[in-house]
Short mmCIF file of C-alpha atoms and ligand atoms in Angstrom, two decimals:
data_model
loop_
_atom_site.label_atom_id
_atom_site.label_comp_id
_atom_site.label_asym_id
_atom_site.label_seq_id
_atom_site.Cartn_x
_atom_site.Cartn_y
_atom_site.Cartn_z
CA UNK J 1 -36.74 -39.17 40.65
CA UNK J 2 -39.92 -37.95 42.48
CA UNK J 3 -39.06 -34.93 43.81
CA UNK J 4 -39.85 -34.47 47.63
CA UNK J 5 -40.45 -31.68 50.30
CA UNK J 6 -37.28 -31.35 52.51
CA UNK J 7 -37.87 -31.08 55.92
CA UNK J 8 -34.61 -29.24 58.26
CA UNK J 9 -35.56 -29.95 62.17
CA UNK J 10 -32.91 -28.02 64.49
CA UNK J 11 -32.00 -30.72 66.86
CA UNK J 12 -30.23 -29.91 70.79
CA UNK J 13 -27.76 -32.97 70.37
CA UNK J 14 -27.59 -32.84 73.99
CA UNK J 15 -31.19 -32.72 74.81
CA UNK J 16 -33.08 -34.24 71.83
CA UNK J 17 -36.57 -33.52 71.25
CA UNK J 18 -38.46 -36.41 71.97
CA UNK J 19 -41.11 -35.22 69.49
CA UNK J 20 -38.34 -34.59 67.01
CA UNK J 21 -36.82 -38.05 67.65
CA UNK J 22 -39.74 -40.10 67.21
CA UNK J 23 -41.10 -38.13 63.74
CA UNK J 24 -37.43 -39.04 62.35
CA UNK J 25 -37.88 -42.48 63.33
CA UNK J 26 -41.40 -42.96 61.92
CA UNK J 27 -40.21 -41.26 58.50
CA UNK J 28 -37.21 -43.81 58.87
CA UNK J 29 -39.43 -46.89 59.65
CA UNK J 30 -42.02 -45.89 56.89
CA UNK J 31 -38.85 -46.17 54.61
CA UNK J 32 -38.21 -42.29 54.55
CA UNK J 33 -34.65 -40.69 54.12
CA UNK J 34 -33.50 -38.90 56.96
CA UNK J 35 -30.20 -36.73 57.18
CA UNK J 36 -28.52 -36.86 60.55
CA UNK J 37 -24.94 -35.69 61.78
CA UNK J 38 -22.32 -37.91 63.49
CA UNK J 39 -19.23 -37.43 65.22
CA UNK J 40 -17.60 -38.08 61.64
CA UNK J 41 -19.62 -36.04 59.45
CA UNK J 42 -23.08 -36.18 58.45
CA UNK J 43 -24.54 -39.07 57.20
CA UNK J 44 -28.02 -39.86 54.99
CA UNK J 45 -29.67 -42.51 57.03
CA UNK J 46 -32.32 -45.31 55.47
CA UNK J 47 -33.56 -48.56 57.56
CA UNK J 48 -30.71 -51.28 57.23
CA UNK J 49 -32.78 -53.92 56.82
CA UNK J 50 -35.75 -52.51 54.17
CA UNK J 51 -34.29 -52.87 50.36
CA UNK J 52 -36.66 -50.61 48.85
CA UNK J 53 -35.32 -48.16 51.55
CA UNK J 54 -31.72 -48.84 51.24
CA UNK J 55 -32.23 -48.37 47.43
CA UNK J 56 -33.97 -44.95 47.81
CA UNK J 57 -30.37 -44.05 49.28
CA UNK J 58 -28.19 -44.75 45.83
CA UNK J 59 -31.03 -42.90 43.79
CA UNK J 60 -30.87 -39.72 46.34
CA UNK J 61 -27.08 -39.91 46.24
CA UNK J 62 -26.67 -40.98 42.52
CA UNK J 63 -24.48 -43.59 43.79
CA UNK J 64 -23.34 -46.35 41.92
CA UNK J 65 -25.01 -49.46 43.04
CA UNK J 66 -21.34 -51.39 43.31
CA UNK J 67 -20.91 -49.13 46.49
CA UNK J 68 -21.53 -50.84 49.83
CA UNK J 69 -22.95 -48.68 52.82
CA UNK J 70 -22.05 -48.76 56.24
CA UNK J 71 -25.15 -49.65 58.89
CA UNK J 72 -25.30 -47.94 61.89
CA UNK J 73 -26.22 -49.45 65.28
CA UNK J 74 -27.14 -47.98 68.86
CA UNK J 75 -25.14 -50.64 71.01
CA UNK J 76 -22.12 -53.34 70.53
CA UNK J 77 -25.20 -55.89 71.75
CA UNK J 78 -26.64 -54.98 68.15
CA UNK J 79 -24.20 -56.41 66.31
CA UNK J 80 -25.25 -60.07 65.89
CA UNK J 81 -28.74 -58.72 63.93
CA UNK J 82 -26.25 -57.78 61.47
CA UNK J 83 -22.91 -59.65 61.54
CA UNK J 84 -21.83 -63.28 61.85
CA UNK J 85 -18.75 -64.69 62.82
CA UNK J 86 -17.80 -62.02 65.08
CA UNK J 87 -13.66 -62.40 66.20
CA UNK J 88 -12.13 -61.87 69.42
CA UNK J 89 -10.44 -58.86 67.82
CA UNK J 90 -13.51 -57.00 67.20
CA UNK J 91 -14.69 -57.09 70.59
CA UNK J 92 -11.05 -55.85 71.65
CA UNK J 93 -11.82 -52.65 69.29
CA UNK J 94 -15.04 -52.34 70.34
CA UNK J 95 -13.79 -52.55 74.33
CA UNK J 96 -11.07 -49.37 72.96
CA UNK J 97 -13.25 -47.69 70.13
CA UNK J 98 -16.72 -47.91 70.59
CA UNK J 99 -18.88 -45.99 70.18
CA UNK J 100 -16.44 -44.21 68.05
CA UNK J 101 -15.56 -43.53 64.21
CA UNK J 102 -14.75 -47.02 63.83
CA UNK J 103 -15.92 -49.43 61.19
CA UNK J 104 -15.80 -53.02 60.68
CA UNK J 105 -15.86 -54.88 58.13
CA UNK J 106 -17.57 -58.53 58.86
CA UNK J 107 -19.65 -61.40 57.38
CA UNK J 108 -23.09 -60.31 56.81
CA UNK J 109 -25.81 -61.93 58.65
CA UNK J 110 -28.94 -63.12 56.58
CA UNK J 111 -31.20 -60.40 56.99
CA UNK J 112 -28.97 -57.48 55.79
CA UNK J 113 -30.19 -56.96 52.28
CA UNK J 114 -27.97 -57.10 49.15
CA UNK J 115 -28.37 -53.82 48.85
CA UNK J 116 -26.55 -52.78 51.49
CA UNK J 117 -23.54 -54.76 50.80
CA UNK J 118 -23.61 -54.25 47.03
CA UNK J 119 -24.30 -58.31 46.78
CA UNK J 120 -21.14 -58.92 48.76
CA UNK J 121 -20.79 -61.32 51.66
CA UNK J 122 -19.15 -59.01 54.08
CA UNK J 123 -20.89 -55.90 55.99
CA UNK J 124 -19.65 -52.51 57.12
CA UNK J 125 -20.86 -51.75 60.28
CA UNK J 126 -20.10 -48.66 63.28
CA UNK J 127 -21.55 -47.32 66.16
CA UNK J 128 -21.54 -43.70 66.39
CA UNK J 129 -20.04 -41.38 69.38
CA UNK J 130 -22.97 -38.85 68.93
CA UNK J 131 -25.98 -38.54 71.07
CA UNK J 132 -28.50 -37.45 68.91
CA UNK J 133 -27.57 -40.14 66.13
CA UNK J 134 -27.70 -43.10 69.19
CA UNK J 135 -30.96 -41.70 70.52
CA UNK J 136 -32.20 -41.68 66.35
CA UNK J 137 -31.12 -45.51 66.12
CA UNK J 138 -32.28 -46.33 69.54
CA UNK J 139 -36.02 -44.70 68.97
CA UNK J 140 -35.88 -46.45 65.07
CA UNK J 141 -34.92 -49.82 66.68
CA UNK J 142 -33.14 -50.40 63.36
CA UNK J 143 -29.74 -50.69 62.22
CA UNK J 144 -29.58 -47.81 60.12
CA UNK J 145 -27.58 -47.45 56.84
CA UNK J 146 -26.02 -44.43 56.03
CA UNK J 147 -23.19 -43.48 53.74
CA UNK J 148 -21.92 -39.46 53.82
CA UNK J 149 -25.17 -36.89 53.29
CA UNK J 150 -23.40 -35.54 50.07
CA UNK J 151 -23.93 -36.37 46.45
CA UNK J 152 -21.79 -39.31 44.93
CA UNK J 153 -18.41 -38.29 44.66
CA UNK J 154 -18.83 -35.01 45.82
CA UNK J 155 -17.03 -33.35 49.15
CA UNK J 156 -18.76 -34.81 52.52
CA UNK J 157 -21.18 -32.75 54.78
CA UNK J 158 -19.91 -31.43 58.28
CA UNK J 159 -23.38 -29.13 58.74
CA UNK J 160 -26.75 -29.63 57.81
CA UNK J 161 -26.22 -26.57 55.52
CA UNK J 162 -24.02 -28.89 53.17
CA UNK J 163 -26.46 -31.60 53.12
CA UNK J 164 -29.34 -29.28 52.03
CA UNK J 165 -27.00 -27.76 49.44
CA UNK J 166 -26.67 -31.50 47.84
CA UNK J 167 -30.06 -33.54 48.71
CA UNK J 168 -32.53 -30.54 48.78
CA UNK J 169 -35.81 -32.20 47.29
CA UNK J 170 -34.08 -35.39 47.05
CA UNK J 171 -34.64 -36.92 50.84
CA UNK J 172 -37.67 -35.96 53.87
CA UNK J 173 -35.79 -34.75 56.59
CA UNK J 174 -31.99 -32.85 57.93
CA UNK J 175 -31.65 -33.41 61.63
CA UNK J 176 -29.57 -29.75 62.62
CA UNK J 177 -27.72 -30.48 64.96
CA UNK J 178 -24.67 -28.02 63.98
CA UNK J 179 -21.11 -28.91 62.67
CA UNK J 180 -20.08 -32.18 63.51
CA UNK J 181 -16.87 -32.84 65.12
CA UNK J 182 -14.04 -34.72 63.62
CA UNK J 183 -15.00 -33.36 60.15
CA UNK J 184 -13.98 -36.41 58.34
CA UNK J 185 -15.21 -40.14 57.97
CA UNK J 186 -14.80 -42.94 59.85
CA UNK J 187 -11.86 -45.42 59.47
CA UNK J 188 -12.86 -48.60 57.79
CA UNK J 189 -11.27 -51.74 59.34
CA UNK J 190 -11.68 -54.75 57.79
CA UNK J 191 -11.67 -58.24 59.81
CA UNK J 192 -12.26 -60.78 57.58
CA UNK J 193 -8.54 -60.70 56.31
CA UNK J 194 -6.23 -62.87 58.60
CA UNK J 195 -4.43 -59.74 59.68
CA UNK J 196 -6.78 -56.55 60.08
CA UNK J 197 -6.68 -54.18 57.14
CA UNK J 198 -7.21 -50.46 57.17
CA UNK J 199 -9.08 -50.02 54.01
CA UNK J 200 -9.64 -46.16 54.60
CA UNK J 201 -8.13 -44.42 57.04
CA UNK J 202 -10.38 -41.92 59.31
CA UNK J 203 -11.04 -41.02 62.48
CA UNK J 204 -9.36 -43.30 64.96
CA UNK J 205 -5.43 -43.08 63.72
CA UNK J 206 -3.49 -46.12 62.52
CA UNK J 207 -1.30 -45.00 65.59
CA UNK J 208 -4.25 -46.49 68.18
CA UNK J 209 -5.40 -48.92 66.39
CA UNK J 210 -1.49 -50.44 66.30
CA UNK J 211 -1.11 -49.74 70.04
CA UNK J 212 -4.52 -52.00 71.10
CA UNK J 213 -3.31 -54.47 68.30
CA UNK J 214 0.23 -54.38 68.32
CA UNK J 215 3.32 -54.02 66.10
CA UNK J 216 2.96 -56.12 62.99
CA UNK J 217 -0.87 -56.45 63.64
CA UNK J 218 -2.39 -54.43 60.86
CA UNK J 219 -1.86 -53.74 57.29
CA UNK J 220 -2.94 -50.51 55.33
CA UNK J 221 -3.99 -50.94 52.49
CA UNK J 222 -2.39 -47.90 50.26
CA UNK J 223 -3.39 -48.75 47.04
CA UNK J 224 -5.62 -45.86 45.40
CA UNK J 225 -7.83 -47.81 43.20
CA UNK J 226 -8.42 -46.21 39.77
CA UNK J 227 -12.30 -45.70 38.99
CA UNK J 228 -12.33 -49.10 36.70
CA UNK J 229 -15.49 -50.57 36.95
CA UNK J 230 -14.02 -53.58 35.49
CA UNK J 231 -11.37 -54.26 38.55
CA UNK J 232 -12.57 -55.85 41.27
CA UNK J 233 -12.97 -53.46 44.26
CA UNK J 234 -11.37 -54.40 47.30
CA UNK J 235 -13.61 -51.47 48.81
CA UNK J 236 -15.16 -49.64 46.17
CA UNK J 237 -15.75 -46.33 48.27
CA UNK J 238 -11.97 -46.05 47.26
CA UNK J 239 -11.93 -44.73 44.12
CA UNK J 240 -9.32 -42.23 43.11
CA UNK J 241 -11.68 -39.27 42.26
CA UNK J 242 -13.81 -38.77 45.08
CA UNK J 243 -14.32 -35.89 47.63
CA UNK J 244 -14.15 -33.77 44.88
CA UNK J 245 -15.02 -30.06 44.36
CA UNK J 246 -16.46 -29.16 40.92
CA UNK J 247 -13.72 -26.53 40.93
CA UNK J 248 -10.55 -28.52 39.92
CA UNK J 249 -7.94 -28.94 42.98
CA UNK J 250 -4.74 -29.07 42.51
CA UNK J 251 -2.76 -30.55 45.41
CA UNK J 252 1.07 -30.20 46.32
CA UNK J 253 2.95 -32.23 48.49
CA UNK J 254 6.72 -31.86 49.95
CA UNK J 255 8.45 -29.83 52.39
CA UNK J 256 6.75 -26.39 53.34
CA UNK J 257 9.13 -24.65 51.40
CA UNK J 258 8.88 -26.40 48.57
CA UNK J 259 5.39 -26.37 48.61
CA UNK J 260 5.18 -22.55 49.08
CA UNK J 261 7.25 -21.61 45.77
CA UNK J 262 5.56 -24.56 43.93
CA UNK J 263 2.57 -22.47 44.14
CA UNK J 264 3.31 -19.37 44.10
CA UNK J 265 4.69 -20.13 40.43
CA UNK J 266 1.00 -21.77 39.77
CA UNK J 267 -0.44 -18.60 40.84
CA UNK J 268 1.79 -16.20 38.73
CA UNK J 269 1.23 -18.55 35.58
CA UNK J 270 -3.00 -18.10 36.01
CA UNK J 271 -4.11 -15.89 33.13
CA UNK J 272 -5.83 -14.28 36.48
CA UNK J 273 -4.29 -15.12 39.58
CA UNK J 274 -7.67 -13.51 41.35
CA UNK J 275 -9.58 -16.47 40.14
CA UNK J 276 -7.04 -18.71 41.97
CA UNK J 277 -8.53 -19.87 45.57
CA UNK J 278 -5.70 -21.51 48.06
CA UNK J 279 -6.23 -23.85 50.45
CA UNK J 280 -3.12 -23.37 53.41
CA UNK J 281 -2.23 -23.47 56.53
CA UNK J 282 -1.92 -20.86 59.47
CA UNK J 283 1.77 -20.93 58.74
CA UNK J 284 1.48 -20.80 54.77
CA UNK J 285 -0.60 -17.70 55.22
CA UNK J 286 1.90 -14.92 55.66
CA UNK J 287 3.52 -16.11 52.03
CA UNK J 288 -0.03 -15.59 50.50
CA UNK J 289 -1.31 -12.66 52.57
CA UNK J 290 -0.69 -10.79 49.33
CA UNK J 291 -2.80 -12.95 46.74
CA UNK J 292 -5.83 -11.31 45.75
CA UNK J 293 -7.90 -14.59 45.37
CA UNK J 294 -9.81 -16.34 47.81
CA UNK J 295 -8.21 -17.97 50.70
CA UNK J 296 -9.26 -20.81 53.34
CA UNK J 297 -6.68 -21.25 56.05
CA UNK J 298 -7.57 -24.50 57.32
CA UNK J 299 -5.89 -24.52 60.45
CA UNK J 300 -1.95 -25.37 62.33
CA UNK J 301 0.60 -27.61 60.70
CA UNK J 302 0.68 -28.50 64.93
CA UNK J 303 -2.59 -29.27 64.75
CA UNK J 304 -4.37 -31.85 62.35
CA UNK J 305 -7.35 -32.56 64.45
CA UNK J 306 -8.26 -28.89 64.13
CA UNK J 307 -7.42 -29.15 60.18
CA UNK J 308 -9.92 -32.20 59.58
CA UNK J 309 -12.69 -30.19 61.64
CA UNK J 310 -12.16 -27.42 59.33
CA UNK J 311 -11.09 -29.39 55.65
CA UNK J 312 -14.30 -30.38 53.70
CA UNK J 313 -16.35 -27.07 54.72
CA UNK J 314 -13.60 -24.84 53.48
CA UNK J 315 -13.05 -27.17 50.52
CA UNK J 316 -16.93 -26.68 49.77
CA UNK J 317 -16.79 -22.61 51.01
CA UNK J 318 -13.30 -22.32 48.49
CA UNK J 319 -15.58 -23.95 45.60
CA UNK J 320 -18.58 -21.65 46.06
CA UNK J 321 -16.37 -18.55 45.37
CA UNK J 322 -15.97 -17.17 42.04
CA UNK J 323 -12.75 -19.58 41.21
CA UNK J 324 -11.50 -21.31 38.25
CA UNK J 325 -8.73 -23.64 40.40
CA UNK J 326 -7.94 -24.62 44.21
CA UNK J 327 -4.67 -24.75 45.00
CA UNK J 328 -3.93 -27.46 47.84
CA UNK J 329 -1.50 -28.08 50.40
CA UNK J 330 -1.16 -31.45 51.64
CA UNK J 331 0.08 -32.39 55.06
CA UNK J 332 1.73 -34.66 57.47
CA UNK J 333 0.68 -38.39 57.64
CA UNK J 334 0.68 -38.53 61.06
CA UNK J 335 -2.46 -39.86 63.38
CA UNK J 336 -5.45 -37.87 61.69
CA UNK J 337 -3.03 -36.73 59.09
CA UNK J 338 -2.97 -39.78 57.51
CA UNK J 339 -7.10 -39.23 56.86
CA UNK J 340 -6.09 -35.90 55.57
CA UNK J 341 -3.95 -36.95 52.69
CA UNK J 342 -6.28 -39.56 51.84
CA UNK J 343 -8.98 -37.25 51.10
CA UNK J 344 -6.98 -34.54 49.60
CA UNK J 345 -5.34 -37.22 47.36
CA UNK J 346 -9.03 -38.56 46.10
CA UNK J 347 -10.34 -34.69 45.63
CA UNK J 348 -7.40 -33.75 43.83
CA UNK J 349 -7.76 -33.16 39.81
CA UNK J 350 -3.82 -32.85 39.40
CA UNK J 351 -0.73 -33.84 42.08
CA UNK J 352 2.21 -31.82 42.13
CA UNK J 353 5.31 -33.59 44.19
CA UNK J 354 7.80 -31.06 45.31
CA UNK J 355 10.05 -33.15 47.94
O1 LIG R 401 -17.90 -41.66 59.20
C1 LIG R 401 -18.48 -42.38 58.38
O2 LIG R 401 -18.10 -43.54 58.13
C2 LIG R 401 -19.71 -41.79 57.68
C3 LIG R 401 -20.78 -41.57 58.73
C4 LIG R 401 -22.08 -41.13 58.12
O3 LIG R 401 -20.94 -42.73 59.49
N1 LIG R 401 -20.17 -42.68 56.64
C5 LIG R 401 -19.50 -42.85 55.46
O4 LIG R 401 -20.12 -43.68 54.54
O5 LIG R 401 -18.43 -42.31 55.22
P1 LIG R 401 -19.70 -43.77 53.00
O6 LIG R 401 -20.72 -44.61 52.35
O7 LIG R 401 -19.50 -42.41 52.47
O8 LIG R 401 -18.36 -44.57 53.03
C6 LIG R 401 -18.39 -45.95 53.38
C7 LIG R 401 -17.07 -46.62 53.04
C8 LIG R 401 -16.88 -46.68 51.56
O9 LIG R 401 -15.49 -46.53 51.29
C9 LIG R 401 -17.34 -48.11 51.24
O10 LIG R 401 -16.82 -48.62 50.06
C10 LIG R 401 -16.84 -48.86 52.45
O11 LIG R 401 -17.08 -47.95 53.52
N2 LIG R 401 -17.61 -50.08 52.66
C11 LIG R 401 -18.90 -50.19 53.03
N3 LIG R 401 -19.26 -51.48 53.12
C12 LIG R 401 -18.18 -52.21 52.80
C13 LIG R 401 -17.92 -53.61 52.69
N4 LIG R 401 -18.85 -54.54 52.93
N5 LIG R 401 -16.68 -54.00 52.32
C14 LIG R 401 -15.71 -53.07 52.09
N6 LIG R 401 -15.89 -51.74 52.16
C15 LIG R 401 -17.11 -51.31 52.51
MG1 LIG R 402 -18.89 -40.86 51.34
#
């Protein structure tokens, strides 16, 4: 592909720069690429309803073209430009969620191109809690698609700084405006099944979504769907290898003791147990404090929120060190934690269960 001057604009989410705001639009509107954070993480934003635009997104990305992308509006009142048959339910969520990290999946309306929906008949759509990203969609006056800033496949962005490290020379413009603050994606909710269907869980928990909807209201959908291009995907963001560091992770799961020993023996087995990075908790740490690798604490066991905030930059800062294998723990899949193991499950090269 054409290779193209990247622009990085420090942006005051609070205060935007009208200036700044209205040059991102323009490049958006003149069917530019333009980087911008989110509450979630950062996302790589095209104009929703321009094909050649939307297209210029899976070539920047190297994403496969069976891969739907989410569009982004400004306001609930948006919706109709880019869904049809809009339930009672959704404007329930919207009412609890809104703007939030909270997708729906809906049928598309006319003018959303193919592109966008990988030739499906259903649309992804969210409105984002983040005011710079409302005042970029507000000043485009476009529904905006945007799937994560990152390459295909690869770990998502939570700063600018990851987005440059993957689309450098392959998009016009990173709005900075610092680490973003959930630190992983939104969830996807799909409403065109008779009961609502979690296809990936994210940023608001299954727990909220069941209290607005009630018991026996919602379905998860748990299968992880093997990377067969032949199956028909159900979502086809969900494919088992994704998230994934080039460094191969290797993720355990089971009760913190378990977990502990199960790799400490990994460690001792590595030809060169300095080479081995770990990826722990606060709690884990005073088992490793003697392993001469590299180590990202990621945060509390009591604390999940504060592990998602910290997950995919110390997954990317674990496979910039010199390292020949990440060791993983997994966690709890309560509220966020449920997002957690998702992610960790999908980045993992190897699973190690040690209930
Ligand atoms: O938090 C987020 O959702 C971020 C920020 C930038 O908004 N975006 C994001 O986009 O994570 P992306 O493209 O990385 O993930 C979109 C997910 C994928 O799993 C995709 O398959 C699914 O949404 N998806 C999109 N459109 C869909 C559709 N019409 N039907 C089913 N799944 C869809
Ligand atoms: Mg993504």
């Amino acid at each position: 592909m054409l290779h193209k001057m990247t622009t990085v604009i420090p942006v005051n989410i609070h205060q935007p720069d009208q200036v700044v705001i209205t040059k991102a639009a323009h490049i958006l509107r003149s069917g530019g690429l333009v980087a911008f954070p989110t509450e979630t993480v950062y996302g790589l934003g095209a104009d929703g309803l321009n094909e050649t635009a939307v297209l210029a997104i899976f070539a920047a990305k190297q994403r496969p073209a069976h891969d739907p992308i989410i569009l982004h509006i400004a306001n609930k009142r948006w919706l109709p430009r880019v869904a049809q048959h809009i339930p009672e339910t959704a404007h329930q969520l919207m009412a609890h969620f809104w703007p939030g990290p909270l997708t729906f999946i809906l049928p598309k309306a006319d003018a959303v191109p193919m592109a966008v929906t990988a030739h499906g008949p259903t649309v992804a759509v969210r409105c984002p809690n983040h005011p710079l990203a409302l005042a970029f969609i507000q000043a485009a006056d476009t529904p905006v698609a945007a799937p994560s800033a990152n390459l295909f496949s690869h770990t998502s962005p939570t700063t600018a700084q990851h987005v440059w490290a993957d689309l450098n020379g392959r998009i016009d413009l990173i709005l900075d405006g610092g680490a973003t603050k959930i630190g992983v994606e939104s969830t996807v909710l799909d409403l065109t099944t008779g009961v609502p269907t979690v296809r990936r869980p994210g940023g608001v928990t299954v727990e909220a979504l069941t209290a607005v909807l009630g018991r026996g209201h919602l379905r998860i959908q748990n299968n992880i769907v093997e990377d067969n291009p032949e199956a028909p995907l159900q979502s086809p963001g969900m494919l088992a290898r994704h998230y994934a560091p080039n460094t191969p992770l290797w993720l355990y799961s089971g009760s913190d003791e378990n977990v502990r020993a199960a790799m400490r023996a990994a460690i001792a087995q590595q030809p060169d147990p300095a080479l081995v990075a770990l990826l722990i908790s606060n709690e884990d740490y005073p088992f490793f404090a003697d392993h001469p690798g590299p180590i990202g604490q990621v945060g509390s066991l009591e604390n999940l929120s504060g592990v998602a905030n910290q997950l995919f930059k110390t997954i990317r800062q674990l496979d910039r060190s010199p390292t020949l294998l990440i060791l993983a723990r997994n966690f709890s899949p309560n509220g966020i934690g449920r997002a957690l193991q998702d992610r960790l499950y999908r980045a993992a090269a190897q699973r190690f269960d040690c209930t």
